[in-house]
Tab-separated table of C-alpha atoms and ligand atoms in Angstrom:
chain	number	residue	atom	x	y	z
E	48	MET	CA	-67.478	-29.214	-38.153
E	49	ILE	CA	-70.490	-27.960	-39.899
E	50	SER	CA	-70.198	-27.762	-43.689
E	51	SER	CA	-71.395	-24.685	-45.721
E	52	ALA	CA	-74.604	-24.985	-47.615
E	53	ALA	CA	-74.336	-26.491	-51.029
E	54	VAL	CA	-74.693	-23.877	-53.923
E	55	SER	CA	-76.812	-25.139	-56.716
E	56	VAL	CA	-75.469	-25.491	-60.180
E	57	ALA	CA	-78.969	-24.550	-61.528
E	58	ASP	CA	-78.439	-21.071	-60.144
E	59	ARG	CA	-75.542	-20.612	-62.698
E	60	VAL	CA	-77.653	-20.982	-65.885
E	61	SER	CA	-78.268	-17.550	-67.328
E	62	GLU	CA	-79.312	-18.242	-70.857
E	63	PRO	CA	-81.610	-20.895	-72.366
E	64	VAL	CA	-79.516	-23.999	-72.582
E	65	ARG	CA	-78.473	-24.341	-76.300
E	66	SER	CA	-75.819	-26.880	-77.352
E	67	TYR	CA	-72.809	-25.773	-79.282
E	68	SER	CA	-72.398	-26.965	-82.944
E	69	GLN	CA	-69.205	-25.147	-83.876
E	70	ILE	CA	-66.903	-25.556	-80.917
E	71	THR	CA	-66.543	-27.958	-78.021
E	72	VAL	CA	-67.173	-26.540	-74.505
E	73	GLU	CA	-66.004	-28.281	-71.455
E	74	PRO	CA	-66.823	-26.691	-68.075
E	75	LEU	CA	-63.867	-26.806	-65.644
E	76	SER	CA	-65.934	-26.171	-62.575
E	77	PRO	CA	-69.649	-25.657	-61.927
E	78	PHE	CA	-69.541	-21.878	-61.606
E	79	VAL	CA	-66.535	-20.549	-63.636
E	80	GLY	CA	-64.300	-21.554	-66.442
E	81	ALA	CA	-64.678	-23.773	-69.557
E	82	GLU	CA	-62.237	-25.039	-72.010
E	83	ILE	CA	-63.074	-24.646	-75.633
E	84	GLY	CA	-61.960	-26.921	-78.303
E	85	ASN	CA	-62.066	-27.173	-82.261
E	86	VAL	CA	-60.999	-23.578	-83.010
E	87	ASP	CA	-57.764	-22.233	-84.446
E	88	LEU	CA	-57.725	-18.627	-83.084
E	89	SER	CA	-55.090	-17.536	-85.760
E	90	SER	CA	-57.702	-17.775	-88.510
E	91	GLU	CA	-60.547	-15.429	-89.142
E	92	LEU	CA	-63.313	-16.680	-87.018
E	93	SER	CA	-66.714	-17.170	-88.706
E	94	ASP	CA	-69.653	-15.435	-87.233
E	95	ALA	CA	-71.169	-18.723	-85.995
E	96	VAL	CA	-67.854	-19.670	-84.245
E	97	ALA	CA	-67.383	-16.146	-82.763
E	98	GLU	CA	-71.126	-16.135	-81.590
E	99	GLU	CA	-70.636	-19.451	-79.785
E	100	ILE	CA	-67.304	-18.229	-78.215
E	101	ALA	CA	-69.144	-15.180	-77.053
E	102	ARG	CA	-71.992	-17.250	-75.548
E	103	ALA	CA	-69.504	-19.604	-73.703
E	104	PHE	CA	-67.693	-16.475	-72.234
E	105	ARG	CA	-70.988	-15.055	-70.959
E	106	GLU	CA	-72.086	-18.459	-69.578
E	107	HIS	CA	-68.733	-19.451	-67.905
E	108	GLY	CA	-67.002	-16.154	-67.115
E	109	VAL	CA	-63.748	-17.265	-68.528
E	110	VAL	CA	-62.890	-19.508	-71.455
E	111	PHE	CA	-59.716	-21.137	-72.277
E	112	PHE	CA	-58.053	-22.304	-75.459
E	113	ARG	CA	-54.962	-24.600	-75.828
E	114	ASP	CA	-52.085	-24.988	-78.213
E	115	GLN	CA	-52.777	-21.757	-80.175
E	116	VAL	CA	-49.913	-20.192	-82.192
E	117	LEU	CA	-50.516	-16.393	-82.634
E	118	THR	CA	-48.497	-13.595	-83.806
E	119	PRO	CA	-49.250	-10.173	-82.182
E	120	GLU	CA	-51.175	-9.112	-85.136
E	121	GLN	CA	-53.448	-12.324	-84.855
E	122	HIS	CA	-53.903	-11.586	-81.144
E	123	ILE	CA	-55.133	-8.166	-81.879
E	124	ALA	CA	-57.344	-9.315	-84.668
E	125	LEU	CA	-58.880	-11.922	-82.353
E	126	ALA	CA	-59.454	-9.303	-79.725
E	127	ARG	CA	-61.124	-7.032	-82.244
E	128	ARG	CA	-63.641	-9.775	-83.028
E	129	PHE	CA	-65.111	-9.400	-79.588
E	130	GLY	CA	-64.787	-5.597	-78.832
E	131	THR	CA	-62.808	-2.396	-78.872
E	132	ILE	CA	-59.296	-2.511	-77.532
E	133	GLU	CA	-58.538	-0.457	-74.607
E	134	ILE	CA	-54.772	0.371	-74.096
E	135	ASN	CA	-53.522	-0.163	-70.584
E	136	ARG	CA	-51.920	3.103	-69.218
E	137	PHE	CA	-49.432	1.443	-66.778
E	138	PHE	CA	-48.104	-1.894	-68.180
E	139	LYS	CA	-45.050	-1.953	-70.401
E	140	THR	CA	-46.386	-2.714	-73.979
E	141	VAL	CA	-44.891	-5.059	-76.636
E	142	ASP	CA	-42.566	-3.198	-78.863
E	143	GLY	CA	-44.587	-2.008	-81.740
E	144	TYR	CA	-47.809	-3.191	-80.419
E	145	PRO	CA	-49.188	-0.517	-77.954
E	146	GLU	CA	-52.473	-2.555	-77.863
E	147	ILE	CA	-50.599	-5.526	-76.110
E	148	ALA	CA	-49.543	-5.144	-72.411
E	149	GLU	CA	-46.725	-7.405	-71.255
E	150	VAL	CA	-47.269	-9.499	-68.193
E	151	ARG	CA	-43.626	-10.528	-67.511
E	152	LYS	CA	-41.592	-11.797	-64.748
E	153	GLU	CA	-37.918	-12.758	-65.294
E	154	ALA	CA	-36.207	-15.636	-63.446
E	155	ASP	CA	-34.439	-13.095	-61.107
E	156	GLN	CA	-37.418	-11.020	-60.379
E	157	LYS	CA	-39.490	-11.265	-57.164
E	158	SER	CA	-42.737	-9.360	-57.649
E	159	ASN	CA	-45.409	-10.454	-60.188
E	160	ILE	CA	-48.131	-8.453	-61.899
E	161	GLY	CA	-51.636	-9.353	-60.830
E	162	GLY	CA	-50.688	-11.196	-57.704
E	163	SER	CA	-53.935	-10.243	-55.579
E	164	TRP	CA	-57.522	-10.903	-56.425
E	165	HIS	CA	-58.870	-8.196	-58.687
E	166	THR	CA	-60.761	-7.409	-61.923
E	167	ASP	CA	-59.017	-5.382	-64.467
E	168	HIS	CA	-59.506	-1.474	-64.736
E	169	SER	CA	-62.317	-1.315	-62.096
E	170	TYR	CA	-60.791	2.172	-61.499
E	171	ASP	CA	-62.210	3.544	-64.681
E	172	GLN	CA	-65.633	5.129	-65.031
E	173	ALA	CA	-66.337	2.533	-67.813
E	174	PRO	CA	-64.335	-0.593	-66.608
E	175	ALA	CA	-62.907	-3.118	-69.057
E	176	LYS	CA	-65.257	-5.669	-70.396
E	177	ALA	CA	-62.852	-8.478	-70.991
E	178	SER	CA	-59.195	-9.475	-71.257
E	179	LEU	CA	-57.408	-11.940	-73.503
E	180	LEU	CA	-54.254	-13.279	-72.015
E	181	TYR	CA	-51.870	-15.317	-74.219
E	182	ALA	CA	-49.009	-17.500	-72.838
E	183	ARG	CA	-45.752	-17.089	-74.732
E	184	GLU	CA	-43.408	-18.591	-72.100
E	185	VAL	CA	-44.421	-20.369	-68.843
E	186	PRO	CA	-42.564	-22.002	-66.070
E	187	PRO	CA	-42.343	-25.775	-65.973
E	188	VAL	CA	-44.698	-25.822	-63.009
E	189	GLY	CA	-46.384	-22.913	-61.036
E	190	GLY	CA	-47.517	-19.530	-62.264
E	191	ASP	CA	-51.290	-20.773	-62.508
E	192	THR	CA	-53.999	-18.230	-62.515
E	193	LEU	CA	-57.111	-18.543	-60.317
E	194	PHE	CA	-60.361	-17.265	-61.178
E	195	SER	CA	-63.517	-16.782	-59.098
E	196	SER	CA	-67.157	-16.227	-60.012
E	197	MET	CA	-68.612	-13.008	-58.683
E	198	VAL	CA	-72.167	-14.158	-59.851
E	199	ALA	CA	-71.817	-17.362	-57.758
E	200	ALA	CA	-70.546	-15.181	-54.838
E	201	TYR	CA	-73.399	-12.908	-55.037
E	202	ASP	CA	-76.043	-15.641	-55.466
E	203	ALA	CA	-74.862	-17.446	-52.239
E	204	LEU	CA	-75.358	-14.333	-50.074
E	205	SER	CA	-78.436	-14.167	-47.794
E	206	PRO	CA	-81.454	-12.016	-49.000
E	207	GLY	CA	-80.792	-9.588	-46.053
E	208	LEU	CA	-77.151	-8.869	-47.118
E	209	LYS	CA	-78.103	-8.812	-50.890
E	210	ALA	CA	-80.790	-6.025	-50.265
E	211	THR	CA	-78.208	-4.023	-48.182
E	212	LEU	CA	-75.456	-4.271	-50.715
E	213	GLU	CA	-77.781	-3.401	-53.607
E	214	ARG	CA	-78.240	0.077	-52.211
E	215	LEU	CA	-74.366	0.591	-51.765
E	216	LYS	CA	-71.892	2.069	-54.193
E	217	ALA	CA	-68.033	1.764	-53.730
E	218	VAL	CA	-65.073	3.925	-54.656
E	219	HIS	CA	-62.346	2.263	-56.867
E	220	SER	CA	-58.973	3.962	-57.525
E	221	SER	CA	-55.824	3.338	-59.477
E	222	ARG	CA	-53.776	5.732	-57.331
E	223	HIS	CA	-52.702	3.430	-54.420
E	224	VAL	CA	-51.887	0.684	-56.884
E	225	PHE	CA	-50.125	2.372	-59.841
E	226	GLY	CA	-49.520	5.904	-58.553
E	227	TYR	CA	-46.797	7.511	-56.508
E	228	THR	CA	-48.651	6.614	-53.326
E	229	SER	CA	-48.211	2.883	-54.183
E	230	LYS	CA	-45.876	1.682	-51.581
E	231	GLY	CA	-45.788	-1.970	-53.053
E	232	LEU	CA	-44.923	-0.494	-56.552
E	233	MET	CA	-42.320	1.967	-55.427
E	234	GLU	CA	-40.494	-0.549	-53.183
E	235	SER	CA	-40.672	-3.495	-55.555
E	236	ASP	CA	-38.779	-4.682	-58.694
E	237	LEU	CA	-41.949	-3.946	-60.770
E	238	LYS	CA	-40.408	-0.739	-62.001
E	239	GLY	CA	-39.940	-0.699	-65.737
E	240	ARG	CA	-42.745	-3.399	-66.056
E	241	ILE	CA	-45.262	-1.060	-64.519
E	242	SER	CA	-44.768	2.700	-65.193
E	243	ASN	CA	-46.480	6.050	-65.654
E	244	PRO	CA	-47.429	6.761	-61.981
E	245	GLU	CA	-48.365	10.289	-63.012
E	246	LEU	CA	-51.242	8.716	-65.121
E	247	ALA	CA	-52.679	7.070	-61.976
E	248	THR	CA	-55.511	9.720	-61.513
E	249	GLN	CA	-58.638	7.570	-61.924
E	250	ASP	CA	-61.275	7.260	-59.204
E	251	ALA	CA	-64.592	5.747	-59.943
E	252	LEU	CA	-67.864	4.980	-58.269
E	253	HIS	CA	-69.625	1.831	-59.086
E	254	PRO	CA	-72.556	-0.074	-57.514
E	255	VAL	CA	-71.385	-2.855	-55.082
E	256	VAL	CA	-73.799	-5.137	-56.945
E	257	ILE	CA	-73.948	-4.734	-60.689
E	258	THR	CA	-76.475	-6.111	-63.292
E	259	HIS	CA	-74.259	-7.637	-65.939
E	260	PRO	CA	-74.819	-5.706	-69.077
E	261	GLU	CA	-75.091	-8.826	-71.426
E	262	THR	CA	-76.493	-11.490	-69.256
E	263	GLY	CA	-78.651	-9.506	-66.729
E	264	ARG	CA	-77.253	-11.638	-63.898
E	265	LYS	CA	-76.251	-9.839	-60.680
E	266	ALA	CA	-72.665	-9.887	-59.637
E	267	LEU	CA	-70.447	-8.603	-56.719
E	268	TYR	CA	-68.388	-5.655	-58.086
E	269	VAL	CA	-65.793	-4.858	-55.468
E	270	ASN	CA	-62.242	-6.243	-55.401
E	271	ALA	CA	-59.320	-6.172	-52.954
E	272	ASN	CA	-56.902	-4.534	-55.167
E	273	PHE	CA	-58.754	-1.467	-56.491
E	274	THR	CA	-61.792	-0.901	-54.197
E	275	VAL	CA	-60.846	1.668	-51.503
E	276	ARG	CA	-64.090	2.098	-49.549
E	277	ILE	CA	-67.876	1.957	-49.627
E	278	ASP	CA	-69.204	5.488	-50.616
E	279	GLY	CA	-70.280	7.432	-47.607
E	280	TRP	CA	-68.670	5.021	-45.055
E	281	SER	CA	-65.413	5.434	-43.106
E	282	SER	CA	-62.344	3.346	-43.967
E	283	GLU	CA	-62.840	1.229	-40.856
E	284	GLU	CA	-66.506	0.636	-41.534
E	285	SER	CA	-65.681	-0.210	-45.168
E	286	ALA	CA	-62.866	-2.582	-44.269
E	287	ALA	CA	-65.322	-4.662	-42.066
E	288	LEU	CA	-67.859	-5.157	-44.773
E	289	LEU	CA	-65.368	-5.503	-47.741
E	290	GLY	CA	-63.169	-7.910	-45.684
E	291	TYR	CA	-66.129	-10.149	-45.254
E	292	LEU	CA	-67.071	-9.996	-49.048
E	293	TYR	CA	-63.481	-10.662	-50.060
E	294	ARG	CA	-63.346	-13.857	-47.928
E	295	HIS	CA	-66.708	-14.983	-49.085
E	296	ALA	CA	-66.035	-14.408	-52.859
E	297	VAL	CA	-63.094	-16.721	-52.831
E	298	ARG	CA	-64.905	-19.674	-51.255
E	299	PRO	CA	-63.227	-22.620	-53.019
E	300	GLU	CA	-66.421	-23.742	-54.692
E	301	PHE	CA	-66.684	-20.296	-56.581
E	302	THR	CA	-63.167	-20.645	-57.916
E	303	MET	CA	-61.048	-22.654	-60.373
E	304	ARG	CA	-57.391	-22.848	-61.140
E	305	PHE	CA	-55.924	-22.791	-64.668
E	306	ARG	CA	-52.612	-24.319	-65.442
E	307	TRP	CA	-50.975	-22.710	-68.254
E	308	ARG	CA	-49.048	-24.161	-71.188
E	309	GLN	CA	-47.244	-22.226	-73.993
E	310	GLY	CA	-49.938	-21.237	-76.460
E	311	SER	CA	-52.833	-21.246	-73.945
E	312	LEU	CA	-55.127	-18.238	-74.056
E	313	ALA	CA	-57.623	-17.140	-71.508
E	314	PHE	CA	-60.587	-14.845	-72.376
E	315	TRP	CA	-62.286	-13.570	-69.184
E	316	ASP	CA	-65.244	-11.258	-68.353
E	317	ASN	CA	-64.056	-8.571	-65.985
E	318	ARG	CA	-67.706	-7.816	-64.884
E	319	SER	CA	-68.413	-11.355	-63.603
E	320	THR	CA	-65.051	-12.679	-62.424
E	321	TRP	CA	-61.975	-11.977	-60.406
E	322	HIS	CA	-58.520	-13.405	-61.142
E	323	LEU	CA	-55.162	-13.677	-59.299
E	324	ALA	CA	-51.716	-14.731	-60.723
E	325	LEU	CA	-49.792	-17.117	-58.473
E	326	ASN	CA	-46.283	-16.163	-57.776
E	327	ASP	CA	-44.659	-19.572	-56.905
E	328	TYR	CA	-42.114	-20.060	-59.729
E	329	SER	CA	-38.937	-18.133	-58.669
E	330	GLY	CA	-35.967	-18.926	-60.855
E	331	HIS	CA	-38.149	-19.207	-63.918
E	332	ARG	CA	-39.436	-16.692	-66.568
E	333	ARG	CA	-43.142	-16.291	-67.391
E	334	LEU	CA	-44.231	-14.024	-70.217
E	335	LEU	CA	-47.733	-13.519	-71.302
E	336	HIS	CA	-49.473	-10.918	-73.533
E	337	ARG	CA	-52.615	-9.302	-72.470
E	338	ILE	CA	-55.183	-7.298	-74.538
E	339	THR	CA	-58.062	-5.569	-72.779
E	340	LEU	CA	-61.329	-4.786	-74.220
E	341	ALA	CA	-63.239	-1.569	-73.330
E	342	GLY	CA	-66.529	-1.818	-71.345
E	343	THR	CA	-69.439	0.425	-70.559
E	344	PRO	CA	-70.398	2.292	-67.308
E	345	LEU	CA	-72.018	-0.307	-64.833
E	346	SER	CA	-75.242	-0.118	-63.058
T	283	LIG	C1	-53.482	-10.134	-64.853
T	283	LIG	O1	-53.733	-9.909	-63.725
T	283	LIG	O2	-53.933	-9.580	-65.873
T	283	LIG	C2	-52.355	-11.274	-65.067
T	283	LIG	C3	-52.872	-12.543	-64.870
T	283	LIG	C4	-51.745	-13.566	-64.967
T	283	LIG	O3	-50.536	-13.365	-65.263
T	283	LIG	O4	-52.062	-14.724	-64.895
């Protein structure tokens, strides 16, 4: 068997290497994910700490914090430190806190939220910048979340395919996922956790390769959940190209797997990563709170 070409860690570096003085940052894989220490997210973050967290977020695509004790108010205050909160139209929200979407699966429920590779809100004209997911209750084992770097996935493509992709746009939609035409939703036990199908009216056109608005790095910006076709291509033609990209984008070396504990918080960049919630914990409850930050149109 011929092994695939190694992807270089040096390709990942997007900012001048500067060390961290306020926080600890331990990369969890070469291309995506880092655990941050020495921070209490329940307290007001100093500018220096917030700047270092934002830098680690840009550099690693997703950053994780452990053993945090946050009230909903503190979760909201933390999110506001990094952007403007965008209210999700479809998730049930936490009572009294419309800013916080509930990612819940009860012990007797079958379907989970976010169980296929995606990036949040790509169906919007100005897709979400980031999400902050906080674990309130997790199964004893299982329910991990996978992340993949769309910067690493793009970097590893051939120059020829990169040049082709850079001329293309893709159509993203919320209709087939959250709307009345969503077979998966209508026939599953997600009802009540996901609602408002009448609001699933969003379609958006985005470049297949975006330039990250903060790092300037190029990233693949299509995903299996919300992208419906390449603009100007038939569904069949689109499926062939997108199918290849979706397989390529989750090569194991571009991914990492996060094991939650109660009090863990993940803060991910929706422009440079994908994520997927594993559904392997039947008989147990899993409850997380998610806040999404508004983004800008992508180019
Ligand atoms: C999501 O897709 O936002 C949920 C991810 C998770 O539950 O791990």
